Coordinates of C-alpha atoms in Angstrom, one line a residue:
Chain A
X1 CA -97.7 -1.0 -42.1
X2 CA -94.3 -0.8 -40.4
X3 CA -93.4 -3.3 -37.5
X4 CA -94.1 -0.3 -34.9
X5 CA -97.1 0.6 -36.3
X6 CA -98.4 -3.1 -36.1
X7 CA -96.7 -3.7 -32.5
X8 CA -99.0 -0.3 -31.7
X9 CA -101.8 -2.3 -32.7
X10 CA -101.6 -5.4 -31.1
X11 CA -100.5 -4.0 -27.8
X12 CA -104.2 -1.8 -27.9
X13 CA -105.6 -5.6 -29.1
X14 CA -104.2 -6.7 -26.1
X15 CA -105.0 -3.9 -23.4
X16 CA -108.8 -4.5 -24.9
X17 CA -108.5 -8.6 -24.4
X18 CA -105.4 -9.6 -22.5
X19 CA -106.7 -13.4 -22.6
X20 CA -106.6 -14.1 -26.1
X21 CA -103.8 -16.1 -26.7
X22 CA -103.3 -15.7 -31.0
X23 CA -102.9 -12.0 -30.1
X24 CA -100.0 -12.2 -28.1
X25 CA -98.9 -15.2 -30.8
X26 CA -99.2 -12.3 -32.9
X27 CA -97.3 -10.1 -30.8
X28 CA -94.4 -12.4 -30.0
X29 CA -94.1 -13.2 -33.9
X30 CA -93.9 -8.6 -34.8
X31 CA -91.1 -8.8 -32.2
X32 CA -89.4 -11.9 -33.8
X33 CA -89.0 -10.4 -37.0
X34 CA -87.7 -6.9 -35.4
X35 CA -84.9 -9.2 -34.3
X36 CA -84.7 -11.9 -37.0
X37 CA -84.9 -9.5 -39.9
X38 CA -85.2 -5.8 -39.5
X39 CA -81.9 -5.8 -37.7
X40 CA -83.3 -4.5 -34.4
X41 CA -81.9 -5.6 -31.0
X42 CA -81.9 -8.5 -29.5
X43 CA -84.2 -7.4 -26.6
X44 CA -87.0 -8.3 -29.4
X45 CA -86.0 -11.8 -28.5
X46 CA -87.2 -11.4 -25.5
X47 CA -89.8 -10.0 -25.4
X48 CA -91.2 -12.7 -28.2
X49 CA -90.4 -15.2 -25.7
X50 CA -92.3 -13.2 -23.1
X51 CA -95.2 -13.0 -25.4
X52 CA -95.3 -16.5 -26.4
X53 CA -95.1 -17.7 -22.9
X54 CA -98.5 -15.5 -22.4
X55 CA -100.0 -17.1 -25.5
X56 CA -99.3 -21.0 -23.8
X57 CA -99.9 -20.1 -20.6
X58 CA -103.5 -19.6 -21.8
X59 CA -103.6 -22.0 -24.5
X60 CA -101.3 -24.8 -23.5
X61 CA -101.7 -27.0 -26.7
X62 CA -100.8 -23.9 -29.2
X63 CA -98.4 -25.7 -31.6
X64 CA -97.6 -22.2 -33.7
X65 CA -96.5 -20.3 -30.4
X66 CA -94.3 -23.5 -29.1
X67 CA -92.6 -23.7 -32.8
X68 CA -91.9 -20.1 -32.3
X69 CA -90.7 -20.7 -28.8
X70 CA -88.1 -23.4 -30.8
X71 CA -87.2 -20.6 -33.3
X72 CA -85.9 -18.1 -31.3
X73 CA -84.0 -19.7 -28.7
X74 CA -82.5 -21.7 -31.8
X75 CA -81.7 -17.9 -33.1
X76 CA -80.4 -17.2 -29.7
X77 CA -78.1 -20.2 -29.2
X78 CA -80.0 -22.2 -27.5
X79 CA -80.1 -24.9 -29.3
X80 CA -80.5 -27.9 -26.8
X81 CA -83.2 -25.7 -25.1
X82 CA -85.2 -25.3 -28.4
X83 CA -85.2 -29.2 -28.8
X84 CA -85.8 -30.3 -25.6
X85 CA -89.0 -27.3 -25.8
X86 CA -90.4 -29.4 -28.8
X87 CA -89.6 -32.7 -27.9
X88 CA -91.3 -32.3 -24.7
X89 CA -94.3 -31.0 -25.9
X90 CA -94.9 -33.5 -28.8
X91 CA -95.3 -36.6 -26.9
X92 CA -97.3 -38.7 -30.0
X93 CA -96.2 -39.3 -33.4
X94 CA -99.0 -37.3 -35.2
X95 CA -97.6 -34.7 -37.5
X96 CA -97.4 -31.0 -35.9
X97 CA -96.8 -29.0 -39.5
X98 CA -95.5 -26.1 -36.7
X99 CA -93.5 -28.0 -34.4
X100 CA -92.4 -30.0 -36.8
X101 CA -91.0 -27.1 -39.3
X102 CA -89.2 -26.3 -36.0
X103 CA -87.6 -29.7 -35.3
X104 CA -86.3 -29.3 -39.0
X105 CA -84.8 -25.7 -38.4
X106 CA -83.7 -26.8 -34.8
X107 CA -81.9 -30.2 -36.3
X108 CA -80.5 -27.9 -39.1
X109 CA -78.4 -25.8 -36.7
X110 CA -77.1 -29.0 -34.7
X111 CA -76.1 -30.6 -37.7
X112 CA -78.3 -33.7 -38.2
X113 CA -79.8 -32.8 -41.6
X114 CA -81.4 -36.1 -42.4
X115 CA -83.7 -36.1 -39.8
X116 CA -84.6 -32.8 -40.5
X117 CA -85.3 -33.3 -43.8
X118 CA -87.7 -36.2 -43.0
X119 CA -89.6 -33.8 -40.7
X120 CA -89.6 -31.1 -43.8
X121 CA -90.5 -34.1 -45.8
X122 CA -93.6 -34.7 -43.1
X123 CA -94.2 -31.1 -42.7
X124 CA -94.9 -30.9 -46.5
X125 CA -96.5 -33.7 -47.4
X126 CA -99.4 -33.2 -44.5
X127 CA -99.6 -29.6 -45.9
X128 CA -97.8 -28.9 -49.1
X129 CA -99.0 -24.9 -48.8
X130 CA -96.8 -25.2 -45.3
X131 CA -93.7 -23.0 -46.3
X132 CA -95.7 -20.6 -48.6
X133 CA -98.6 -19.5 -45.8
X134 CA -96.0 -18.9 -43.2
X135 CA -93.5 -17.5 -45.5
X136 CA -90.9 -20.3 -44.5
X137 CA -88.0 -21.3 -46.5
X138 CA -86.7 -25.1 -47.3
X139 CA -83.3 -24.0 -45.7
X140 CA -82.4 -27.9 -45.1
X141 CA -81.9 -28.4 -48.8
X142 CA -79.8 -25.5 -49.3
X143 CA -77.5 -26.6 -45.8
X144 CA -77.7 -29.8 -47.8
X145 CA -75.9 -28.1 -50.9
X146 CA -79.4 -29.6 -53.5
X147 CA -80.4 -26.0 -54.9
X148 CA -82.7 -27.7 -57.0
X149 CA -84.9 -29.6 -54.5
X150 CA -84.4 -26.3 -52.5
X151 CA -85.9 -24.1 -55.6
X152 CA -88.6 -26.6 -55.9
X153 CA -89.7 -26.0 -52.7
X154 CA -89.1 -22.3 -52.3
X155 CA -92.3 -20.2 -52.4
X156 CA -93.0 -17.6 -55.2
X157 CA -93.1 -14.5 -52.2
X158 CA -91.4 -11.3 -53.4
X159 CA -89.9 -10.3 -50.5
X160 CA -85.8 -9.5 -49.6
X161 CA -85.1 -12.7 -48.1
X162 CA -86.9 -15.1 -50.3
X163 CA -85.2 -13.1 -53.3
X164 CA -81.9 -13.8 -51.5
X165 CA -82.2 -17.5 -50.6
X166 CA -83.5 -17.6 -54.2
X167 CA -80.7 -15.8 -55.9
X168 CA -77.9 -17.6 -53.7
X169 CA -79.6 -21.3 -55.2
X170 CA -79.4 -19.8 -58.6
X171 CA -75.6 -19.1 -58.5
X172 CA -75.4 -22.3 -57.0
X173 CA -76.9 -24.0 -60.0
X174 CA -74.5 -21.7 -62.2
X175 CA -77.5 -19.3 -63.2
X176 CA -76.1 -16.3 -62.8
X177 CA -78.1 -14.0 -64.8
X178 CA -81.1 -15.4 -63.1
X179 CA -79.3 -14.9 -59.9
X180 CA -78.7 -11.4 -60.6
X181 CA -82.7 -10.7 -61.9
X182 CA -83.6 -12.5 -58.4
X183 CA -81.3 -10.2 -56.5
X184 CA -81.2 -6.9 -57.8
X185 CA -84.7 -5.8 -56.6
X186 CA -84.2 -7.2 -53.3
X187 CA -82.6 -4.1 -51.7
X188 CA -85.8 -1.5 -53.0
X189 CA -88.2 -4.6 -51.1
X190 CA -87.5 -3.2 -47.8
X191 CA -84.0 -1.0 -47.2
X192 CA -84.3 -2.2 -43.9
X193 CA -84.7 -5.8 -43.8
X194 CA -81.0 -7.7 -43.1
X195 CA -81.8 -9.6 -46.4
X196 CA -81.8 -6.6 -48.7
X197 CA -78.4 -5.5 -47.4
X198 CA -77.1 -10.0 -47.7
X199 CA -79.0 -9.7 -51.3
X200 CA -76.6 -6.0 -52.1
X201 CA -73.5 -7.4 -51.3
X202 CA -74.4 -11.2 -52.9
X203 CA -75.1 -9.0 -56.2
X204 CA -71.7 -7.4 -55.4
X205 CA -69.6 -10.6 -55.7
X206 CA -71.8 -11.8 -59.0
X207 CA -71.3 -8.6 -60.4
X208 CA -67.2 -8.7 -59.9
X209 CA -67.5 -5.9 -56.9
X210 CA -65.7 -7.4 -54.2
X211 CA -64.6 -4.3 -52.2
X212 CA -68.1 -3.0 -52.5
X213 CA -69.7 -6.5 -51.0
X214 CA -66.9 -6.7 -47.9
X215 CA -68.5 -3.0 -47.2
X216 CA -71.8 -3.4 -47.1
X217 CA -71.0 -6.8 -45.1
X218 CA -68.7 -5.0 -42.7
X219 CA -71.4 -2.8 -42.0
X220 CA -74.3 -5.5 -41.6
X221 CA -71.5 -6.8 -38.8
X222 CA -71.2 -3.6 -36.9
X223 CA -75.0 -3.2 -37.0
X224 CA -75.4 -6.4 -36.1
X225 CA -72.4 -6.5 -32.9
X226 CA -74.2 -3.3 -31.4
X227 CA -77.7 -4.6 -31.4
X228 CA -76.2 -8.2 -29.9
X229 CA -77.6 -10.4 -32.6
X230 CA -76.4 -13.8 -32.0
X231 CA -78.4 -15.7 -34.8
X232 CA -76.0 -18.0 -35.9
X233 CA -76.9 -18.9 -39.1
X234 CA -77.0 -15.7 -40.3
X235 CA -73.8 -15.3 -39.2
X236 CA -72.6 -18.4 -41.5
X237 CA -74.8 -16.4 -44.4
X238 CA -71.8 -12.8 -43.2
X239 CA -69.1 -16.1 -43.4
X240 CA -70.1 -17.3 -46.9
X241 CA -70.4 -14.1 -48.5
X242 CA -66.9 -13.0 -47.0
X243 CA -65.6 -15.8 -48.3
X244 CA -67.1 -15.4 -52.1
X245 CA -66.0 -11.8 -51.8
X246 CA -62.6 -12.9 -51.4
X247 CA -61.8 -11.9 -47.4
X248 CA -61.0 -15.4 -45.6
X249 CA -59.9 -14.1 -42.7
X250 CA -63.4 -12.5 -41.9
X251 CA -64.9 -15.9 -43.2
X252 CA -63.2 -17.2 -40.9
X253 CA -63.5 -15.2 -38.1
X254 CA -67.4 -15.0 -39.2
X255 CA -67.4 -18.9 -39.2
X256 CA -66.1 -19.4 -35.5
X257 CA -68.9 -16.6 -34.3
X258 CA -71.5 -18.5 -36.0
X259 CA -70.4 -22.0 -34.3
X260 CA -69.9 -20.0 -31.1
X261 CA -73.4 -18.5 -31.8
X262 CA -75.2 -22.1 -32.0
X263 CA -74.9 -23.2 -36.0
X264 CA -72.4 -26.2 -34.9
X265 CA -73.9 -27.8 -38.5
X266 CA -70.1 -29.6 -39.5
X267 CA -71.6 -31.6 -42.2
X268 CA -72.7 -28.0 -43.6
X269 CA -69.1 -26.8 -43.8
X270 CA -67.6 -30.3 -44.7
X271 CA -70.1 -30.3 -47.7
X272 CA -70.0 -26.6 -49.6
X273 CA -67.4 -26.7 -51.8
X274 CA -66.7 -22.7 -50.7
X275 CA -64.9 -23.9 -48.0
X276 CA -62.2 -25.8 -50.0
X277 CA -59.6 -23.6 -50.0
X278 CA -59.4 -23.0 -46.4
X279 CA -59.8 -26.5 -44.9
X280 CA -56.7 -26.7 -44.1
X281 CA -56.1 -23.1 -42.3
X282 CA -56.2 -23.4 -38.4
X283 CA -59.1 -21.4 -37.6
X284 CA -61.2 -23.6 -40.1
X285 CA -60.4 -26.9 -38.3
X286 CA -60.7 -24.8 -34.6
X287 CA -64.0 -23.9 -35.9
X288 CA -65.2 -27.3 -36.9
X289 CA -63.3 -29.1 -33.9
X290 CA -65.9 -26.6 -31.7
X291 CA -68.9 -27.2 -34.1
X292 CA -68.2 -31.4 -34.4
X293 CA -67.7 -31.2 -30.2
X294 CA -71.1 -29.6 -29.8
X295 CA -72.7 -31.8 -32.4
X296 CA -71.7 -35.2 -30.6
X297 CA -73.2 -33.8 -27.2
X298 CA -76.1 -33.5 -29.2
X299 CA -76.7 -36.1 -30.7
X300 CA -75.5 -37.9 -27.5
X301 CA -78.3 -36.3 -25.7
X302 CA -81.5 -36.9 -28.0
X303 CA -80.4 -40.0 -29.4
X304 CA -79.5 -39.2 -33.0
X305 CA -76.2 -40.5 -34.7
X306 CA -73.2 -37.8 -34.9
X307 CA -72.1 -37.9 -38.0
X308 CA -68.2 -37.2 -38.7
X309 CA -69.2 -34.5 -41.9
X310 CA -71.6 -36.2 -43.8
X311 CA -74.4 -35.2 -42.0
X312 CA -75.7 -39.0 -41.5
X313 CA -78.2 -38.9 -38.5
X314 CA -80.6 -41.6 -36.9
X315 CA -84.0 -41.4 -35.5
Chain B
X1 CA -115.1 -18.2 -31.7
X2 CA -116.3 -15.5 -29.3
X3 CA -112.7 -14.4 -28.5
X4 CA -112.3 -14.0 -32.1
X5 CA -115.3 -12.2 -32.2
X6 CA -114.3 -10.1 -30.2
X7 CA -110.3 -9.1 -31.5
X8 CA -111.9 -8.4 -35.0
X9 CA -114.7 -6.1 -33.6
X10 CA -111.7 -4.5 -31.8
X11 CA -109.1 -4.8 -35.2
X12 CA -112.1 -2.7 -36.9
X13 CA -112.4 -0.2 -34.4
X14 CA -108.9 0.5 -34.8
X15 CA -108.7 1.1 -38.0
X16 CA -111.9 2.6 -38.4
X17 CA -109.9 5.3 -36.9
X18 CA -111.5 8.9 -35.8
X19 CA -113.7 10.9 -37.9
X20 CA -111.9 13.7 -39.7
X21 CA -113.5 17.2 -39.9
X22 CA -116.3 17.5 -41.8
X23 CA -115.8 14.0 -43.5
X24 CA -112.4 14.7 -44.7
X25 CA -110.0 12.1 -45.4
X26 CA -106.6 11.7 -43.1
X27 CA -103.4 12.5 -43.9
X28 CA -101.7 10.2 -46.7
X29 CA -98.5 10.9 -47.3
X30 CA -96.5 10.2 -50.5
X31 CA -92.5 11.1 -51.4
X32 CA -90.6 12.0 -54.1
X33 CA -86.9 13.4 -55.0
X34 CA -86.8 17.2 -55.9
X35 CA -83.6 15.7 -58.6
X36 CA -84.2 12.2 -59.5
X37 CA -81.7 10.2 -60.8
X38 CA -78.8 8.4 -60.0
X39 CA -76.6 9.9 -57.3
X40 CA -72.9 9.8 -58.5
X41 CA -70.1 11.0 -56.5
X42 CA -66.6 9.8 -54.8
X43 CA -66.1 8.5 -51.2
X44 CA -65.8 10.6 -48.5
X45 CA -67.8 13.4 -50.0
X46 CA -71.2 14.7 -48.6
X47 CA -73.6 14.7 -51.5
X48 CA -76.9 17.2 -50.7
X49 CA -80.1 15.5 -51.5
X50 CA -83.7 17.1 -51.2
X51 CA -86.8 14.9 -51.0
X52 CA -90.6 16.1 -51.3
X53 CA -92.8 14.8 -48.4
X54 CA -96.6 15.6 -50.0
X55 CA -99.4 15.0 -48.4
X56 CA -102.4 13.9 -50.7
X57 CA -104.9 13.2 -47.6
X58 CA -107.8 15.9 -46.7
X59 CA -106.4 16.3 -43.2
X60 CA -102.6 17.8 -41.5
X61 CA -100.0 15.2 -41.0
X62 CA -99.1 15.9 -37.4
X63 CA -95.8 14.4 -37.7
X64 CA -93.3 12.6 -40.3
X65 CA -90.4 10.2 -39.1
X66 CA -88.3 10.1 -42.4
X67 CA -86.2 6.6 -42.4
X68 CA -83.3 6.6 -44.3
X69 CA -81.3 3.5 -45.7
X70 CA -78.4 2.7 -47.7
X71 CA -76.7 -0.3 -48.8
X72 CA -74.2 0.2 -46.2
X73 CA -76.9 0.5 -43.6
X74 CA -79.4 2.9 -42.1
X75 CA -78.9 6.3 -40.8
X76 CA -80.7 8.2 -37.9
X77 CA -84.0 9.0 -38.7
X78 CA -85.4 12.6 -38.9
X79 CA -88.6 13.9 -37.3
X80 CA -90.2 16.2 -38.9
X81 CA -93.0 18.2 -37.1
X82 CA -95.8 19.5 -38.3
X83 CA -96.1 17.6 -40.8
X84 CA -97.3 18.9 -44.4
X85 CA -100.5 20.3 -44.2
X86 CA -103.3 19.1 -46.6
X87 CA -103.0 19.1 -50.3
X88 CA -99.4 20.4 -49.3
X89 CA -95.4 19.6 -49.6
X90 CA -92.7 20.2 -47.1
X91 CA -88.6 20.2 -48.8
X92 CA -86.3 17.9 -46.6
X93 CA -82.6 18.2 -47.1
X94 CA -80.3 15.3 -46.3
X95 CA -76.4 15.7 -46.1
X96 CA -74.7 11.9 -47.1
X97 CA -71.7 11.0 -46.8
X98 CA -70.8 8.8 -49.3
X99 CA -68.6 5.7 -49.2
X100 CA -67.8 2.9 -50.8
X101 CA -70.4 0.4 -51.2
X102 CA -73.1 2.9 -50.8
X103 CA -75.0 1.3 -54.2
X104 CA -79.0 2.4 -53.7
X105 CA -80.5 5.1 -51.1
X106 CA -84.2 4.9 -50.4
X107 CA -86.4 7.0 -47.4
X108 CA -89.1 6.0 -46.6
X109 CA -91.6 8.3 -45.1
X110 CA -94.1 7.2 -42.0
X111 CA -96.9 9.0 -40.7
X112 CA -97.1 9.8 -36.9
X113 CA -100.7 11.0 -35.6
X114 CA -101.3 12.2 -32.1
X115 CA -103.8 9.2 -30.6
X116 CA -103.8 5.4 -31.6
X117 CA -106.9 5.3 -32.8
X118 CA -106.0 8.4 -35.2
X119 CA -105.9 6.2 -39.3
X120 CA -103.1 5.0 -40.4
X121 CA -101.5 6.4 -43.5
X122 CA -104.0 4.9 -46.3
X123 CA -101.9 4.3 -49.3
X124 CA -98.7 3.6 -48.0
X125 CA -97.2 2.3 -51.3
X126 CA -95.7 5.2 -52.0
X127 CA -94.4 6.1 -48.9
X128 CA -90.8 5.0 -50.4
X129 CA -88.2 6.8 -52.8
X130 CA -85.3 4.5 -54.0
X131 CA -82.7 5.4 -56.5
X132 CA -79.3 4.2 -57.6
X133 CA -75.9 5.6 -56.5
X134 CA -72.3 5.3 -57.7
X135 CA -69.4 6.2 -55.6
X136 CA -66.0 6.0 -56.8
X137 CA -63.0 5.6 -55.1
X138 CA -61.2 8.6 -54.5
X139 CA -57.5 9.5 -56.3

């Protein structure tokens, strides 16, 4: 069923019982991935925060609608907003699998990726079947540069963006052909899904196609600028790929947007190796100037350790 | 528990769907290229592509939205309306420009029916034609 037809669907579930709080959980999380990964506009932001506020207006203590409250105003830029909104609705020290998948996302984007791997770490060992029922990925490891702990974790789901995340480990293990098996499908998954088109032009740059891959990522941007998507970290994904293609100047440029967008993760882009051959270049150290000033303020504000690149954290 | 009672009753309702005439089945709707193969051709040339929509149900598709996507993105969708009648194909044509980049085209075909509680396409596995193209760089 397409995301319409299923938005169709709960929208009659909810004109039949407008008080049941998983259905507009349900409805909040169609509209998220109309934003997140069909491409669609950002209004489907929105209206997943509208939804979600229904669902804990009538079930205050819903952890999987506050997680996805985290999620997209992290994808949104909000990052200090998303914190705070988990942080002040996790008062004990019992493990939350939702809300704490959501820290680890959330302390992802800001940079402080030891803490979030210890709430992965929490997240998986109170439910190890975590990522693979909710179709989540380990991104901390992969931020972190350990493909292997990152593959280890990675569930077995055949969809565009778990064949991307898994094909861009692979390469960074040096596996290519197993990159290239994980990748080529991906596009035939779903045409329309952002991650088919990432997993095309990835395939492009393993497969020595460079003009090809900065096509199919110019158009991803334009799509992307016109329907005012302002994930971040997807933006760092255009910036990567521009770079392997061989276009710095759009990694760059791709790089500032993402920090401007709400990734400010400087021990991300002090640790990949990708970046070593711009570090030097003035929009690389105005990006990560931005990203490491945002950071501090952070970490400054919810008590964790700003690290200077290394992506040491406290708490 | 009684709230969830209640959204599967409702879930079931909906996709229990509307009886067809005289116990027929609805619409189901599968695609397929009238020249399979891969599509080969140099940028900035408009390649002409027809597609089969069939439909395999026992009842009229009132409507197709045809999706179309590239590597380079999608394009506009077509509406197509009626849809194929039972046990019958329509021939769509599709003018693409191709550029560089452009490395798989697929369309996928979705039903539309009139009401809500109309069912949903049953099989919709093959509701998706893919195939591989290769553009060259013009001279």
């Amino acid at each position: 069923m397409t995301g319409g037809g299923a938005l169709q669907l709960l929208e009659r579930s909810l004109e039949l019982d407008p008080g049941f709080a998983p259905a507009w959980q349900a409805f909040a999380l169609a509209h998220y991935g109309l934003a997140s990964s069909c491409g669609e506009d950002a209004t489907h932001y929105e209206k997943a925060l509208n939804g979600i506020r229904r669902a804990v207006k009538l079930h205050p203590d819903m952890p999987s609608a506050m997680a996805l409250e985290a999620t997209v105003l992290a994808e949104s830029g909000r990052i200090e907003e998303a914190y705070e909104s988990l942080i002040r609705r996790k008062r004990d020290g019992a493990v939350a699998c939702d809300i704490d998948y959501a820290a680890s996302t959330v302390l992802s984007y800001a940079g402080y990726l030891d803490p979030a791997r210890r709430k992965l770490d929490s997240v998986l060992r109170a439910d190890p079947q975590y990522l693979a029922i909710g179709g989540w990925t380990p991104s901390i490891h992969l931020y972190e540069s350990e493909p292997d702990r990152f593959l280890r974790y990675l569930p077995a789901a055949e969809t565009a963006s778990f064949r991307y995340y898994r094909g861009y480990a692979q390469l960074l293990q040096g596996k290519i052909p197993a990159a290239r098996e994980s990748l080529g499908p991906a596009f035939r998954l779903n045409p329309h899904d952002v991650f088919a088109r990432l997993s095309a032009a990835l395939l492009d740059t393993v497969e020595g196609r460079p003009v090809e891959a900065l096509e199919v990522l110019r158009g991803l941007e334009r799509q992307r600028r016109a329907v005012g998507s302002t994930d971040g970290a997807l933006t760092y994904k255009l910036a990567q790929l521009y770079e392997r293609a061989g276009d710095s100047d759009s990694a760059l440029e791709s790089l500032g947007r993402a920090v401007d967008q709400g990734f400010f993760c400087t021990p991300c882009f002090a640790g990949d190796p990708l970046w070593n051959s711009v570090r030097s270049k003035a929009k690389f150290t105005d990006a990560f100037r931005r990203a490491e000033s945002r950071h501090r303020a952070f970490g400054k504000r919810f008590g964790f350790l700003a690290s200077s690149g290394s992506g040491q954290g406290a708490q | 528990m009684l709230r969830s009672m209640k959204l599967q009753l409702a879930i079931a309702f909906l996709f229990a769907g509307t009886a067809y005439p005289g116990g027929s089945s609805p619409p189901d709707l599968a695609i397929s290229w009238v020249q399979p193969g891969t599509l080969t051709g140099t940028a900035g040339e408009t390649a002409q592509i027809r597609y089969l929509i069939r439909n395999v149900g026992g009842t009229d598709a009132f409507a197709v939205i045809s999706r179309i996507g590239t590597t380079l993105g999608p394009i506009a969708p077509a509406r197509t309306q009626p849809g194929p009648e039972a046990g019958k194909s329509l021939e769509r044509k599709l003018a693409l420009a191709l550029a560089v980049g452009m490395r798989e085209l697929c369309i996928d075909v979705t039903l539309q029916n009139i009401a809500i509680d109309d069912s949903p396409d049953p099989n919709p596995k093959n509701n998706r034609a893919c195939r591989p193209v290769v553009v060259q760089e013009p001279k």
